XYZ file of C-alpha atoms in Angstrom:
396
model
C 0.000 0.000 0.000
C 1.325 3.443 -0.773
C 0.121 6.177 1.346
C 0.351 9.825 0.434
C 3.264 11.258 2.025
C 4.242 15.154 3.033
C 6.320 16.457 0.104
C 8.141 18.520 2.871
C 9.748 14.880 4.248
C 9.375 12.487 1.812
C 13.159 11.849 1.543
C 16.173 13.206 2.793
C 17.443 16.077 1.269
C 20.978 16.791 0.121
C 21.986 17.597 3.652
C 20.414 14.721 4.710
C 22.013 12.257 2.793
C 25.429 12.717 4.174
C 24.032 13.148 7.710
C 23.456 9.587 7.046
C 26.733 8.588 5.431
C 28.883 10.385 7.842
C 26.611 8.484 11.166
C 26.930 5.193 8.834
C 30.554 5.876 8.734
C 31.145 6.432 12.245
C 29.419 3.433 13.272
C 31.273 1.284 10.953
C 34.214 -0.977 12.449
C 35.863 -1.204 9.215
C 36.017 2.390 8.801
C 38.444 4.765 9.673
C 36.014 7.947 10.056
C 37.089 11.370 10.264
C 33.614 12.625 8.910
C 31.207 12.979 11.643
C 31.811 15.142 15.061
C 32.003 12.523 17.427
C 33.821 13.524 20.993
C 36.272 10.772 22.325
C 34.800 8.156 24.380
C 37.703 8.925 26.749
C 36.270 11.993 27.598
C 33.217 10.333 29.036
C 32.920 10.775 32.710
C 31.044 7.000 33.145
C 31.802 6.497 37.091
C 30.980 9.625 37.806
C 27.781 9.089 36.220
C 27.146 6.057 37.545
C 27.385 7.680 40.816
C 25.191 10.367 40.317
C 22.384 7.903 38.897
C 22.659 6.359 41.521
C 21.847 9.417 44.325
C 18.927 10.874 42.134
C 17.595 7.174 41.981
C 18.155 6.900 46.003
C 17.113 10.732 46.597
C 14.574 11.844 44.109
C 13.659 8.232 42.057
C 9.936 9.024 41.851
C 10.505 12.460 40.815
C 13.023 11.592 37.878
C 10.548 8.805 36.484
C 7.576 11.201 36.638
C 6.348 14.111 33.932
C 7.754 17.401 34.554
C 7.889 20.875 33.358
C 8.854 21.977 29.651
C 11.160 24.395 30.390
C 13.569 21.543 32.141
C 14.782 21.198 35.243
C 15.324 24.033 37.773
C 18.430 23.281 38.923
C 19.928 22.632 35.648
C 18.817 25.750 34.400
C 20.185 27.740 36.959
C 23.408 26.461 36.380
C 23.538 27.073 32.766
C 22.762 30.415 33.300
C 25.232 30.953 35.944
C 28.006 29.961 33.352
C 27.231 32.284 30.429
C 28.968 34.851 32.762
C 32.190 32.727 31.662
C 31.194 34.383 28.194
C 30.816 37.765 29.095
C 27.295 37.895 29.261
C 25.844 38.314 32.494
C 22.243 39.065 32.672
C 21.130 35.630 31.966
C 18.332 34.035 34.194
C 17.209 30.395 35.062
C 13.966 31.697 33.451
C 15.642 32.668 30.113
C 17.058 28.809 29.671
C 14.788 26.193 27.552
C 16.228 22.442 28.302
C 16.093 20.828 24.668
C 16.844 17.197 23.118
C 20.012 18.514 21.964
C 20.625 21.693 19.841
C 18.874 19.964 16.931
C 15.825 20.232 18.743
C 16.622 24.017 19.318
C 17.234 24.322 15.529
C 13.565 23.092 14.787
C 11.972 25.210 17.383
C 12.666 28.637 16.175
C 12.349 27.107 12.227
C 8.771 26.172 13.218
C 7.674 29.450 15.683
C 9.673 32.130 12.969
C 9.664 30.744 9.484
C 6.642 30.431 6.565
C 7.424 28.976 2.978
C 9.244 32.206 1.424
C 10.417 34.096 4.409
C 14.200 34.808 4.499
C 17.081 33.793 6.361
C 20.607 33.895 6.706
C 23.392 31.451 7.570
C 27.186 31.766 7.017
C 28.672 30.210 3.793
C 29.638 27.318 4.933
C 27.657 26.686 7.937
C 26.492 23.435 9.856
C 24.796 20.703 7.240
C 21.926 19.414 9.643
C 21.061 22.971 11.062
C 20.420 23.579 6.662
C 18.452 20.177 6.649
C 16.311 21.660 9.608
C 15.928 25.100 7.845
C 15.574 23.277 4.561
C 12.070 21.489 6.394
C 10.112 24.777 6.287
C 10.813 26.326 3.262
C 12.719 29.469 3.674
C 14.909 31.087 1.111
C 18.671 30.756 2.841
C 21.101 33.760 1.890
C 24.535 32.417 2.347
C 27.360 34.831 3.549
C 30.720 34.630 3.106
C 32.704 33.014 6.169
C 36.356 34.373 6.419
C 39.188 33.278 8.222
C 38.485 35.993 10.902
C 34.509 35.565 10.741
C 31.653 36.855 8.612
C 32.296 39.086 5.667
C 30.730 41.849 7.090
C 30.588 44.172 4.185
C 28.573 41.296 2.500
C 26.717 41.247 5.618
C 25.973 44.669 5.978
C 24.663 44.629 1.550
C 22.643 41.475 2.263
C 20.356 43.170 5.206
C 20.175 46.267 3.650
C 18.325 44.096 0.695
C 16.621 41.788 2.634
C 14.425 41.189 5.476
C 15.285 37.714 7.033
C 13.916 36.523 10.052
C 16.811 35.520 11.371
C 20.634 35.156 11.237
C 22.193 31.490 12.058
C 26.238 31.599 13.325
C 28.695 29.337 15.162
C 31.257 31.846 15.864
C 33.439 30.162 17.900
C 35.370 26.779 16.331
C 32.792 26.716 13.868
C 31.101 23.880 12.536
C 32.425 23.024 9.404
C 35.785 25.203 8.954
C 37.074 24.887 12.903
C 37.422 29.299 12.654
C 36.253 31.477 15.170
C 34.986 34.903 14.569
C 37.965 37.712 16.010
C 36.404 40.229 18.554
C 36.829 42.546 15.943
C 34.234 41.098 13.634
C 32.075 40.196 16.411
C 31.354 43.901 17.047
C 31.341 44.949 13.942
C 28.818 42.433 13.031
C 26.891 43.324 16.069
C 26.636 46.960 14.784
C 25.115 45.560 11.631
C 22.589 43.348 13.127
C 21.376 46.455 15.789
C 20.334 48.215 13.085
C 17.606 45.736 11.953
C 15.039 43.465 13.483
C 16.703 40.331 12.673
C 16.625 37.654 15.491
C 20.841 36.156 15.628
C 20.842 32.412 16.445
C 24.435 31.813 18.408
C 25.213 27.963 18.323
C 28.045 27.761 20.619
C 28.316 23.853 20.972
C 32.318 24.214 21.051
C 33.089 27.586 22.674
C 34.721 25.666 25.717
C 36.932 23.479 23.834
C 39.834 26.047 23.610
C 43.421 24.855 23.706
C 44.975 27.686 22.013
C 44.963 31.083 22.163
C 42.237 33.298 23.663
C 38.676 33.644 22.612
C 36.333 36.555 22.169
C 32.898 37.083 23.918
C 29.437 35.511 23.058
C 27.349 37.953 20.245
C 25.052 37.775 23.358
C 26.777 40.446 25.117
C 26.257 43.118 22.343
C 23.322 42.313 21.518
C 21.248 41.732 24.480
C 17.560 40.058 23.403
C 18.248 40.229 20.285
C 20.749 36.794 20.351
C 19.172 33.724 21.356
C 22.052 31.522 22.201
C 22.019 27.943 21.815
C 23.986 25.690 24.106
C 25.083 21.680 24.319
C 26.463 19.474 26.956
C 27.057 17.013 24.002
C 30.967 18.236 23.583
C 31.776 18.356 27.071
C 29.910 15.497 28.801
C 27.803 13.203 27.169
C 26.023 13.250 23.255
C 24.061 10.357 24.068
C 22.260 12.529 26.658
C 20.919 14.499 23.960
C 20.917 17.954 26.420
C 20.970 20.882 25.039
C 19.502 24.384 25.769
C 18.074 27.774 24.225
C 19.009 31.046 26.174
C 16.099 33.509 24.871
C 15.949 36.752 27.166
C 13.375 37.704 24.950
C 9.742 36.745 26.845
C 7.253 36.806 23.990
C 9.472 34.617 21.880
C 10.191 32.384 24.795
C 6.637 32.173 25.429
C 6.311 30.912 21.696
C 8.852 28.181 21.683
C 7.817 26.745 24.644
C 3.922 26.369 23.446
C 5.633 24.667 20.653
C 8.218 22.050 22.469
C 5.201 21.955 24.656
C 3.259 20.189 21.203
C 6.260 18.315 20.352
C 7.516 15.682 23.209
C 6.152 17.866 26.491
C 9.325 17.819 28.087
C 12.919 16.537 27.686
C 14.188 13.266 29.310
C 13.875 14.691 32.991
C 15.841 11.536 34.055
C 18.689 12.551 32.152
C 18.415 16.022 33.203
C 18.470 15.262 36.916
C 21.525 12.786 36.536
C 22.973 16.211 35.133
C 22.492 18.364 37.013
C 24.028 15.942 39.952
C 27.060 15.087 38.202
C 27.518 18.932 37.357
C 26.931 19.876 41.559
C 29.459 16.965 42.772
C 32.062 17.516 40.373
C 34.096 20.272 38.715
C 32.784 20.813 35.234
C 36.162 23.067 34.234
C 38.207 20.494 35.389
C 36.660 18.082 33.599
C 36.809 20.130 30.237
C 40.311 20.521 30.600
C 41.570 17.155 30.751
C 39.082 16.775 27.200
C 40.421 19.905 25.924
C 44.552 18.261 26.550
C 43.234 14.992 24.794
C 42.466 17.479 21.924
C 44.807 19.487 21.765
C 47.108 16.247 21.526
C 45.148 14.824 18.779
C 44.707 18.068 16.481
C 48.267 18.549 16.823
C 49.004 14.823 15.708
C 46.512 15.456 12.569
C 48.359 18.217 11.624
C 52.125 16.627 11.967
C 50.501 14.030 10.072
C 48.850 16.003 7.228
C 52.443 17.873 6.978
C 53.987 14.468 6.202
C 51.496 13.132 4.182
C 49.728 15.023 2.107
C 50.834 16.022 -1.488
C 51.713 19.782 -2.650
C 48.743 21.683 -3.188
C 46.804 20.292 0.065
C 46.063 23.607 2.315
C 44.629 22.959 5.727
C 44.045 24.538 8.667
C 45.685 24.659 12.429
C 42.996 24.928 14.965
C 42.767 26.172 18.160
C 39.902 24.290 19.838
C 36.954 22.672 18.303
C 36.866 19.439 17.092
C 37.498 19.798 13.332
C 40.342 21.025 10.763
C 39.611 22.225 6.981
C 41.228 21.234 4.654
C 41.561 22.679 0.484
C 42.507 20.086 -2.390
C 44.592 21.492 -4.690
C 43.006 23.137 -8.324
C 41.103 21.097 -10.227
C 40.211 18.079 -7.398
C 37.025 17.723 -5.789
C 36.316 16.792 -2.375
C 33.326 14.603 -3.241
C 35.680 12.410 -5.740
C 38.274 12.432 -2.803
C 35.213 11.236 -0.559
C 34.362 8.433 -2.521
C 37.757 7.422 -3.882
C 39.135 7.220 0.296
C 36.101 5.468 1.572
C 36.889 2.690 -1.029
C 40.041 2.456 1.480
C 38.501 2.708 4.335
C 38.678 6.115 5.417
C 35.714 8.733 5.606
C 35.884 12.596 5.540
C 33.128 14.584 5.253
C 33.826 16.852 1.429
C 32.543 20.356 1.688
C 29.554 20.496 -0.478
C 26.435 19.892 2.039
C 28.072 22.835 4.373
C 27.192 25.350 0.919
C 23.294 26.371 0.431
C 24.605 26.283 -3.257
C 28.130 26.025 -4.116
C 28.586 21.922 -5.390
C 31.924 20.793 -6.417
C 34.053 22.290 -3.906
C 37.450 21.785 -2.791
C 37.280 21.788 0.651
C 36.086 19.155 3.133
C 35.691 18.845 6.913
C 38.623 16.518 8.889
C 37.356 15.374 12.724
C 40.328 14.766 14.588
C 38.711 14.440 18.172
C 37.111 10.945 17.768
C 40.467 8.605 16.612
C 43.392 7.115 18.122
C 46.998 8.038 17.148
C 47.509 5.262 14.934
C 43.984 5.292 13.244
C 45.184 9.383 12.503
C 48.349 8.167 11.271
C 47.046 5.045 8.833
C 44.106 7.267 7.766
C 46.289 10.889 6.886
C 48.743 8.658 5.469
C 45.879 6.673 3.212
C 43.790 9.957 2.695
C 47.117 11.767 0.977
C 47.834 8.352 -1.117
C 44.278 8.637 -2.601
C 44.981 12.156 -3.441
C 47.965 11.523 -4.897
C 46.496 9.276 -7.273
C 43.525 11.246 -8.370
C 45.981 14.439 -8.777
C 47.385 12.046 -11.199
């Protein structure tokens, strides 16, 4: 039988598709993956998790197995807004924070409380492939802008809102998600000069902002622009993914009021189990000092990648030296795509994730996304080493 499906989801779009290939990927034992955004299992804190399971279970078991409120849990909400002082921004309340299944979740929210077919919005060019395949879902038109080593092009910024009207603007400014760049303070207020001038909503993703282990970092757009930034938040990179906890910061009430009404409609509330384990691993242990023993494991591993894309890859290869974050971007030389470098190295076993589902329109790119956080030293070695051989041979 063949029922009559909604033409908005009736197969994955381009984005999509390689959301798919890149979790196939990373799943796969015969695989050497560098495509998806995994954090290292390492990282995980599991006995101190099992500990705190166990006191909610012992001091609050009924209440973590029961229904609770859609905003999330109290306690865990206070504490997230307690830390967005670390980001210069601090004026955030308990009340302001939204508990969410994971920034994805976020992403959907304000797509289905802001957006009709039509309306306008803009993302930077490149700029995170599932937060695209979430946009993609309601039928906006998406106005790319130019990403620069230093941050948005804001002269292209500036000429885009001054002949548009989006609803809103979508950014990872800090190690962003693909390229690994974070925006200089300089652009940041520039940008946030722009933006006051119009009444454009800016969505701040910051799901790596605390993985630092270079250099210093600039303040959340939050801080310029007051109600105007909704920032989105993740404990995904720096304690668990498979908790799926995320978080919107909206200091703006009626909007607030509008997202919750629809999170509300869409699963009521967010694992309040999970949330309470949380929020008890986060008040017996030291969160920093937990991120800084992941942030050293990265730091080691980016700076392996990078000794190992010196030695391996072929003249022409450009690539990039991050900071913090959990990716590096790399440029093929003239004339090579990333997409034939994707399929050529997976034939090896080794999976990257090429450029093109990071562009609202650009295909054929030379640039793709490298995860280093995810693999062991020898699995960076044997893959760099196998990822520059297929190069080689396709530069042929």
């Amino acid at each position: 039988m063949q029922f009559k499906l909604s033409e908005k989801i009736m197969k994955p779009d381009f984005q999509g598709e390689f959301t798919s290939s890149i979790l196939k990927a990373g799943a796969s034992k015969d695989i050497i993956s560098f495509a998806g955004g995994l954090p290292n299992p390492a990282s995980f804190p599991v006995k101190e998790m099992e500990a705190a399971v166990q006191k909610v279970l012992e001091k609050n078991g009924a209440a973590a197995l029961q229904y609770s409120t859609t905003e999330g849990y109290e306690p865990l909400r206070a504490f997230i807004a307690k830390r967005y002082e670390k980001m210069g921004v601090d004026d955030v309340k308990p009340e302001d924070i939204i508990i969410t299944n994971g920034s994805q979740q976020a992403l959907d929210m304000f797509s289905a409380v802001m957006l009709d077919p039509g309306d306008e919005i803009v993302v930077e060019d490149p700029t995170y492939l599932a937060a695209l395949q979430s946009f993609h879902l309601y039928g906006p038109r998406v106005l790319p802008v130019e990403l620069r080593t230093d941050g948005v092009n804001c002269a292209a910024l500036a000429e885009t809102l001054a002949a548009h009207q989006p609803k809103f603007m979508y950014v990872i400014p800090s190690f962003q998600n693909p390229t690994g760049l974070t925006y200089s303070p300089e652009v940041r207020e520039k940008a946030s000069e722009i933006i006051k001038k119009t009444n454009m909503l800016l969505i701040e993703d910051n799901p790596y902002s605390e993985l630092r282990f270079r250099g210093d970092g600039g303040y959340s757009f939050g801080r310029y622009l007051g109600e105007q930034c909704c920032m989105l938040g993740t404990f995904s990179k720096v304690v668990s993914p498979g908790m799926r906890i995320g978080w919107i910061c909206c200091r703006n009430l009626p909007l607030r009021e509008k997202l919750l009404a629809y999170k509300m409609t869409m699963d009521l509330h967010t694992n309040i189990f999970c949330q309470m384990v949380l929020a008890q691993y986060l008040q017996d242990n030291d969160l920093d000092e937990h991120i800084d023993v992941t942030k050293r494991l990265y730091g080691q591993k980016a700076e392996y990648m990078l000794e190992c894309m010196k030695k391996y890859m072929p003249e022409g290869v450009e690539f990039t030296s991050p900071e913090g974050g959990m990716f590096m971007w790399a440029t093929m030389p003239q004339g090579l795509k990333a997409v034939d470098v994707y399929y050529a190295a997976i034939k090896k076993g080794v999976a990257v994730c090429p450029g093109d589902p990071f562009y609202e329109t650009q295909r054929g790119v030379r640039t793709m996304r490298i995860n280093y956080s995810n693999s062991s030293d020898e699995a960076i070695e044997k893959g760099i080493r196998i990822l520059g051989e297929t190069i080689k041979e396709l530069m042929a």
